[in-house]
Amino acid sequence: MGSSSKKKKEKKKDFQKPKFKVGKARPKPENHTDTSFKSKAIILGQQSLHTSAPSASSQFTHHLSLLTSRSDSQRKDSLAYLTTAISARPVHTALPQPVSIILPNLLPLILDGSNGVRNNLLRLLRALPPRELEGHMERMLPHVRAGMTHLAQDIGSSALDILQWALEVGGEELVACPGGWLKTMKSLLVMMGWRGSSTAAAAETSHDSSSNNHAGWSSNSNKSAVFGQAGSKEGKILVKCVDTLSALLLAGLGVDENGKEEEEREVWGFPLSHTAQHMLPQRSNPYGYLNLFGPPRDEESAGYVYREDRQRVFARRFQLVIREGLAGLKKEAGEYGRAAAKAEKIVADCMRGFDQVEDDA
């Protein structure tokens, strides 16, 4: 009997309502955890804390590493920081890191899917000193050409902006480096819809203006069906393509090396003659076009250092199809017509002397 009455009291106790008295604290539950302790230090694993602020060079390197982050905003903010760090440095001072270390982290972002990241990338490239970019065009061009032939039009448009910037800061080096002239011209024509055959037999056809064979290339005369009407987003991309083509032609065909020699001869004066030929080269790797130690190159991967070589390749493979395409664009008038007329004039001026030489031969 005693044990049963004890169990009844315990069960009844569970259902009794506690009586609270004024001025007394509420009793704490049985599972209460005491958090009133104080700690003098909190230790976090895998974290380094310093009393002094990190240096500008270490911060620059840290933001370079963040360019591979998965977050679009993180990559965009890091590019903005790098641009500010380069632009705000004192005049005639070295970059926080060499261009040979900066560029490999920047070039993959040409194909980035975020418009903000690509825009900040272009701002950062424009902030780099042009002299520091000498010798790096060959490394940059494969990424630019990949962006130009990308399926996304926004990425292709951003790649054209970067190509225009590269032509401004180092056009002579760009068209002379291996693949810089023929591959870049071919990628630009493919982007404009002027596709063609890459067979060697088609490439060797005559460039006579009376011939109807265009070295295996075909031009789409109806540009409105491909790029839309002038003034639209697609139409602006085509106008940018034509403007880029004009800049590429000026960089590759518009520089007269004979005129340079005449100016140098006047600077040195009589009795010195051909003095510049015996001076140290002004550009890096001046004999790189000979490819003395590299693997064999085909016609597309070769480097065309001299203007006459670029003219010969242009006349044989691209001149006819470009003339036909520009003639079709001039009929559209508006932005198309103005850009095509400018490019057509550049082609005529740059190839006038070469046409005369070929006719005499």
Tab-separated table of N, CA, C and O in Angstrom, residues 116-189:
chain	number	residue	atom	x	y	z
A	116	GLY	N	28.921	42.938	-65.675
A	116	GLY	CA	29.649	43.812	-64.766
A	116	GLY	C	31.104	43.408	-64.630
A	116	GLY	O	31.996	44.266	-64.567
A	117	VAL	N	31.358	42.099	-64.608
A	117	VAL	CA	32.736	41.620	-64.497
A	117	VAL	C	33.523	41.993	-65.751
A	117	VAL	O	34.662	42.469	-65.686
A	118	ARG	N	32.934	41.816	-66.920
A	118	ARG	CA	33.634	42.129	-68.171
A	118	ARG	C	33.871	43.636	-68.312
A	118	ARG	O	34.927	44.067	-68.810
A	119	ASN	N	32.920	44.446	-67.882
A	119	ASN	CA	33.117	45.893	-67.947
A	119	ASN	C	34.250	46.346	-67.020
A	119	ASN	O	35.088	47.177	-67.395
A	120	ASN	N	34.284	45.793	-65.810
A	120	ASN	CA	35.378	46.127	-64.891
A	120	ASN	C	36.715	45.596	-65.400
A	120	ASN	O	37.762	46.211	-65.157
A	121	LEU	N	36.682	44.476	-66.110
A	121	LEU	CA	37.914	43.949	-66.694
A	121	LEU	C	38.474	44.912	-67.731
A	121	LEU	O	39.692	45.164	-67.768
A	122	LEU	N	37.613	45.468	-68.568
A	122	LEU	CA	38.077	46.426	-69.577
A	122	LEU	C	38.646	47.678	-68.916
A	122	LEU	O	39.674	48.216	-69.378
A	123	ARG	N	38.016	48.137	-67.841
A	123	ARG	CA	38.554	49.309	-67.123
A	123	ARG	C	39.936	49.000	-66.544
A	123	ARG	O	40.833	49.854	-66.577
A	124	LEU	N	40.108	47.806	-66.015
A	124	LEU	CA	41.402	47.430	-65.455
A	124	LEU	C	42.475	47.346	-66.542
A	124	LEU	O	43.613	47.808	-66.351
A	125	LEU	N	42.123	46.773	-67.687
A	125	LEU	CA	43.096	46.693	-68.779
A	125	LEU	C	43.501	48.078	-69.267
A	125	LEU	O	44.672	48.322	-69.590
A	126	ARG	N	42.550	48.984	-69.333
A	126	ARG	CA	42.872	50.350	-69.757
A	126	ARG	C	43.752	51.069	-68.735
A	126	ARG	O	44.479	52.003	-69.095
A	127	ALA	N	43.707	50.650	-67.479
A	127	ALA	CA	44.529	51.287	-66.444
A	127	ALA	C	45.976	50.800	-66.478
A	127	ALA	O	46.852	51.447	-65.893
A	128	LEU	N	46.244	49.676	-67.135
A	128	LEU	CA	47.608	49.156	-67.189
A	128	LEU	C	48.480	50.040	-68.082
A	128	LEU	O	48.021	50.515	-69.123
A	129	PRO	N	49.734	50.258	-67.725
A	129	PRO	CA	50.637	51.061	-68.569
A	129	PRO	C	50.887	50.349	-69.895
A	129	PRO	O	51.199	49.148	-69.911
A	130	PRO	N	50.749	51.045	-71.023
A	130	PRO	CA	50.958	50.388	-72.327
A	130	PRO	C	52.344	49.775	-72.479
A	130	PRO	O	52.491	48.702	-73.083
A	131	ARG	N	53.371	50.413	-71.933
A	131	ARG	CA	54.727	49.884	-72.087
A	131	ARG	C	54.903	48.555	-71.355
A	131	ARG	O	55.737	47.735	-71.737
A	132	GLU	N	54.130	48.352	-70.298
A	132	GLU	CA	54.236	47.095	-69.547
A	132	GLU	C	53.620	45.917	-70.303
A	132	GLU	O	53.849	44.755	-69.947
A	133	LEU	N	52.829	46.215	-71.340
A	133	LEU	CA	52.135	45.159	-72.075
A	133	LEU	C	52.930	44.642	-73.258
A	133	LEU	O	52.450	43.759	-73.977
A	134	GLU	N	54.104	45.188	-73.507
A	134	GLU	CA	54.920	44.733	-74.630
A	134	GLU	C	55.330	43.280	-74.421
A	134	GLU	O	55.816	42.900	-73.363
A	135	GLY	N	55.128	42.478	-75.456
A	135	GLY	CA	55.479	41.066	-75.395
A	135	GLY	C	54.388	40.163	-74.869
A	135	GLY	O	54.620	38.949	-74.747
A	136	HIS	N	53.208	40.712	-74.567
A	136	HIS	CA	52.127	39.892	-73.989
A	136	HIS	C	50.931	39.746	-74.936
A	136	HIS	O	49.940	39.129	-74.556
A	137	MET	N	51.000	40.312	-76.141
A	137	MET	CA	49.871	40.229	-77.061
A	137	MET	C	49.633	38.798	-77.536
A	137	MET	O	48.490	38.380	-77.724
A	138	GLU	N	50.697	38.047	-77.729
A	138	GLU	CA	50.544	36.664	-78.192
A	138	GLU	C	49.789	35.826	-77.165
A	138	GLU	O	49.008	34.944	-77.521
A	139	ARG	N	49.994	36.083	-75.883
A	139	ARG	CA	49.282	35.351	-74.836
A	139	ARG	C	47.827	35.797	-74.744
A	139	ARG	O	46.952	35.000	-74.385
A	140	MET	N	47.551	37.035	-75.072
A	140	MET	CA	46.213	37.580	-74.913
A	140	MET	C	45.278	37.194	-76.057
A	140	MET	O	44.073	36.976	-75.846
A	141	LEU	N	45.796	37.091	-77.272
A	141	LEU	CA	44.943	36.926	-78.445
A	141	LEU	C	44.088	35.654	-78.443
A	141	LEU	O	42.931	35.711	-78.867
A	142	PRO	N	44.578	34.482	-78.020
A	142	PRO	CA	43.686	33.309	-78.022
A	142	PRO	C	42.424	33.506	-77.187
A	142	PRO	O	41.338	33.063	-77.593
A	143	HIS	N	42.529	34.183	-76.055
A	143	HIS	CA	41.335	34.443	-75.235
A	143	HIS	C	40.409	35.432	-75.941
A	143	HIS	O	39.174	35.291	-75.882
A	144	VAL	N	40.971	36.436	-76.607
A	144	VAL	CA	40.145	37.414	-77.319
A	144	VAL	C	39.415	36.751	-78.476
A	144	VAL	O	38.216	36.983	-78.690
A	145	ARG	N	40.109	35.912	-79.235
A	145	ARG	CA	39.464	35.235	-80.364
A	145	ARG	C	38.385	34.269	-79.885
A	145	ARG	O	37.345	34.109	-80.543
A	146	ALA	N	38.614	33.615	-78.746
A	146	ALA	CA	37.582	32.729	-78.194
A	146	ALA	C	36.341	33.528	-77.800
A	146	ALA	O	35.209	33.064	-77.979
A	147	GLY	N	36.534	34.728	-77.259
A	147	GLY	CA	35.389	35.572	-76.925
A	147	GLY	C	34.662	36.081	-78.156
A	147	GLY	O	33.428	36.197	-78.166
A	148	MET	N	35.395	36.385	-79.228
A	148	MET	CA	34.764	36.888	-80.448
A	148	MET	C	33.852	35.848	-81.090
A	148	MET	O	32.811	36.188	-81.654
A	149	THR	N	34.219	34.582	-81.025
A	149	THR	CA	33.419	33.523	-81.640
A	149	THR	C	32.501	32.842	-80.636
A	149	THR	O	31.978	31.762	-80.926
A	150	HIS	N	32.304	33.440	-79.472
A	150	HIS	CA	31.412	32.860	-78.460
A	150	HIS	C	29.961	32.965	-78.918
A	150	HIS	O	29.590	33.872	-79.677
A	151	LEU	N	29.132	32.025	-78.463
A	151	LEU	CA	27.723	32.029	-78.861
A	151	LEU	C	26.959	33.200	-78.267
A	151	LEU	O	25.995	33.681	-78.871
A	152	ALA	N	27.357	33.678	-77.086
A	152	ALA	CA	26.681	34.815	-76.449
A	152	ALA	C	27.150	36.112	-77.103
A	152	ALA	O	28.351	36.390	-77.170
A	153	GLN	N	26.210	36.914	-77.589
A	153	GLN	CA	26.573	38.151	-78.281
A	153	GLN	C	27.206	39.169	-77.337
A	153	GLN	O	28.071	39.950	-77.758
A	154	ASP	N	26.776	39.186	-76.076
A	154	ASP	CA	27.360	40.130	-75.125
A	154	ASP	C	28.847	39.854	-74.912
A	154	ASP	O	29.659	40.785	-74.837
A	155	ILE	N	29.206	38.585	-74.822
A	155	ILE	CA	30.618	38.235	-74.662
A	155	ILE	C	31.402	38.603	-75.913
A	155	ILE	O	32.532	39.102	-75.839
A	156	GLY	N	30.814	38.370	-77.096
A	156	GLY	CA	31.472	38.758	-78.334
A	156	GLY	C	31.685	40.260	-78.429
A	156	GLY	O	32.729	40.732	-78.884
A	157	SER	N	30.695	41.037	-77.987
A	157	SER	CA	30.836	42.492	-78.003
A	157	SER	C	31.930	42.960	-77.052
A	157	SER	O	32.722	43.850	-77.382
A	158	SER	N	32.009	42.353	-75.872
A	158	SER	CA	33.073	42.717	-74.934
A	158	SER	C	34.449	42.340	-75.479
A	158	SER	O	35.425	43.077	-75.286
A	159	ALA	N	34.533	41.198	-76.177
A	159	ALA	CA	35.808	40.807	-76.781
A	159	ALA	C	36.235	41.797	-77.854
A	159	ALA	O	37.433	42.080	-78.006
A	160	LEU	N	35.288	42.353	-78.600
A	160	LEU	CA	35.620	43.376	-79.594
A	160	LEU	C	36.162	44.633	-78.918
A	160	LEU	O	37.112	45.255	-79.427
A	161	ASP	N	35.583	45.005	-77.787
A	161	ASP	CA	36.103	46.168	-77.048
A	161	ASP	C	37.543	45.939	-76.611
A	161	ASP	O	38.389	46.847	-76.700
A	162	ILE	N	37.840	44.731	-76.138
A	162	ILE	CA	39.206	44.432	-75.702
A	162	ILE	C	40.155	44.405	-76.895
A	162	ILE	O	41.302	44.867	-76.804
A	163	LEU	N	39.682	43.898	-78.044
A	163	LEU	CA	40.532	43.887	-79.234
A	163	LEU	C	40.823	45.308	-79.705
A	163	LEU	O	41.963	45.613	-80.109
A	164	GLN	N	39.832	46.185	-79.664
A	164	GLN	CA	40.068	47.580	-80.028
A	164	GLN	C	41.078	48.234	-79.088
A	164	GLN	O	41.961	48.987	-79.536
A	165	TRP	N	40.963	47.944	-77.794
A	165	TRP	CA	41.946	48.481	-76.846
A	165	TRP	C	43.336	47.940	-77.137
A	165	TRP	O	44.330	48.689	-77.099
A	166	ALA	N	43.442	46.644	-77.446
A	166	ALA	CA	44.748	46.050	-77.741
A	166	ALA	C	45.356	46.659	-78.998
A	166	ALA	O	46.575	46.864	-79.073
A	167	LEU	N	44.536	46.981	-79.990
A	167	LEU	CA	45.049	47.625	-81.201
A	167	LEU	C	45.531	49.038	-80.905
A	167	LEU	O	46.463	49.531	-81.552
A	168	GLU	N	44.917	49.696	-79.945
A	168	GLU	CA	45.341	51.053	-79.592
A	168	GLU	C	46.700	51.051	-78.883
A	168	GLU	O	47.549	51.889	-79.173
A	169	VAL	N	46.899	50.129	-77.956
A	169	VAL	CA	48.114	50.152	-77.139
A	169	VAL	C	49.267	49.381	-77.766
A	169	VAL	O	50.431	49.650	-77.463
A	170	GLY	N	48.968	48.395	-78.619
A	170	GLY	CA	50.048	47.598	-79.216
A	170	GLY	C	49.643	46.981	-80.530
A	170	GLY	O	49.820	45.766	-80.729
A	171	GLY	N	49.119	47.801	-81.442
A	171	GLY	CA	48.644	47.265	-82.715
A	171	GLY	C	49.740	46.660	-83.553
A	171	GLY	O	49.551	45.609	-84.196
A	172	GLU	N	50.914	47.284	-83.577
A	172	GLU	CA	52.010	46.760	-84.396
A	172	GLU	C	52.466	45.393	-83.899
A	172	GLU	O	52.718	44.480	-84.691
A	173	GLU	N	52.562	45.233	-82.592
A	173	GLU	CA	52.956	43.937	-82.039
A	173	GLU	C	51.863	42.900	-82.237
A	173	GLU	O	52.140	41.723	-82.482
A	174	LEU	N	50.600	43.320	-82.151
A	174	LEU	CA	49.480	42.386	-82.273
A	174	LEU	C	49.445	41.746	-83.652
A	174	LEU	O	49.290	40.530	-83.787
A	175	VAL	N	49.579	42.554	-84.713
A	175	VAL	CA	49.477	42.003	-86.066
A	175	VAL	C	50.735	41.245	-86.467
A	175	VAL	O	50.707	40.464	-87.432
A	176	ALA	N	51.853	41.446	-85.765
A	176	ALA	CA	53.110	40.779	-86.116
A	176	ALA	C	53.348	39.492	-85.339
A	176	ALA	O	54.172	38.683	-85.758
A	177	CYS	N	52.645	39.277	-84.224
A	177	CYS	CA	52.884	38.081	-83.421
A	177	CYS	C	52.294	36.857	-84.126
A	177	CYS	O	51.446	36.979	-85.016
A	178	PRO	N	52.728	35.645	-83.782
A	178	PRO	CA	52.209	34.437	-84.437
A	178	PRO	C	50.692	34.321	-84.305
A	178	PRO	O	50.142	34.341	-83.210
A	179	GLY	N	50.024	34.210	-85.447
A	179	GLY	CA	48.572	34.111	-85.477
A	179	GLY	C	47.852	35.423	-85.292
A	179	GLY	O	46.618	35.465	-85.362
A	180	GLY	N	48.592	36.509	-85.071
A	180	GLY	CA	47.945	37.788	-84.789
A	180	GLY	C	47.272	38.403	-85.988
A	180	GLY	O	46.287	39.126	-85.835
A	181	TRP	N	47.752	38.130	-87.176
A	181	TRP	CA	47.154	38.751	-88.362
A	181	TRP	C	46.100	37.850	-89.002
A	181	TRP	O	44.937	38.225	-89.101
A	182	LEU	N	46.483	36.646	-89.389
A	182	LEU	CA	45.564	35.813	-90.155
A	182	LEU	C	44.450	35.256	-89.279
A	182	LEU	O	43.275	35.307	-89.651
A	183	LYS	N	44.782	34.730	-88.106
A	183	LYS	CA	43.745	34.148	-87.245
A	183	LYS	C	42.774	35.205	-86.731
A	183	LYS	O	41.565	34.966	-86.643
A	184	THR	N	43.298	36.382	-86.375
A	184	THR	CA	42.406	37.436	-85.876
A	184	THR	C	41.480	37.933	-86.975
A	184	THR	O	40.283	38.144	-86.746
A	185	MET	N	42.010	38.100	-88.186
A	185	MET	CA	41.169	38.523	-89.304
A	185	MET	C	40.104	37.476	-89.607
A	185	MET	O	38.932	37.808	-89.846
A	186	LYS	N	40.490	36.215	-89.563
A	186	LYS	CA	39.534	35.146	-89.845
A	186	LYS	C	38.431	35.094	-88.788
A	186	LYS	O	37.248	34.933	-89.119
A	187	SER	N	38.792	35.232	-87.517
A	187	SER	CA	37.784	35.216	-86.445
A	187	SER	C	36.826	36.388	-86.576
A	187	SER	O	35.617	36.253	-86.340
A	188	LEU	N	37.337	37.538	-86.964
A	188	LEU	CA	36.488	38.714	-87.114
A	188	LEU	C	35.495	38.533	-88.255
A	188	LEU	O	34.317	38.887	-88.138
A	189	LEU	N	35.944	37.948	-89.365
A	189	LEU	CA	35.039	37.712	-90.490
A	189	LEU	C	33.996	36.654	-90.148
A	189	LEU	O	32.845	36.750	-90.581
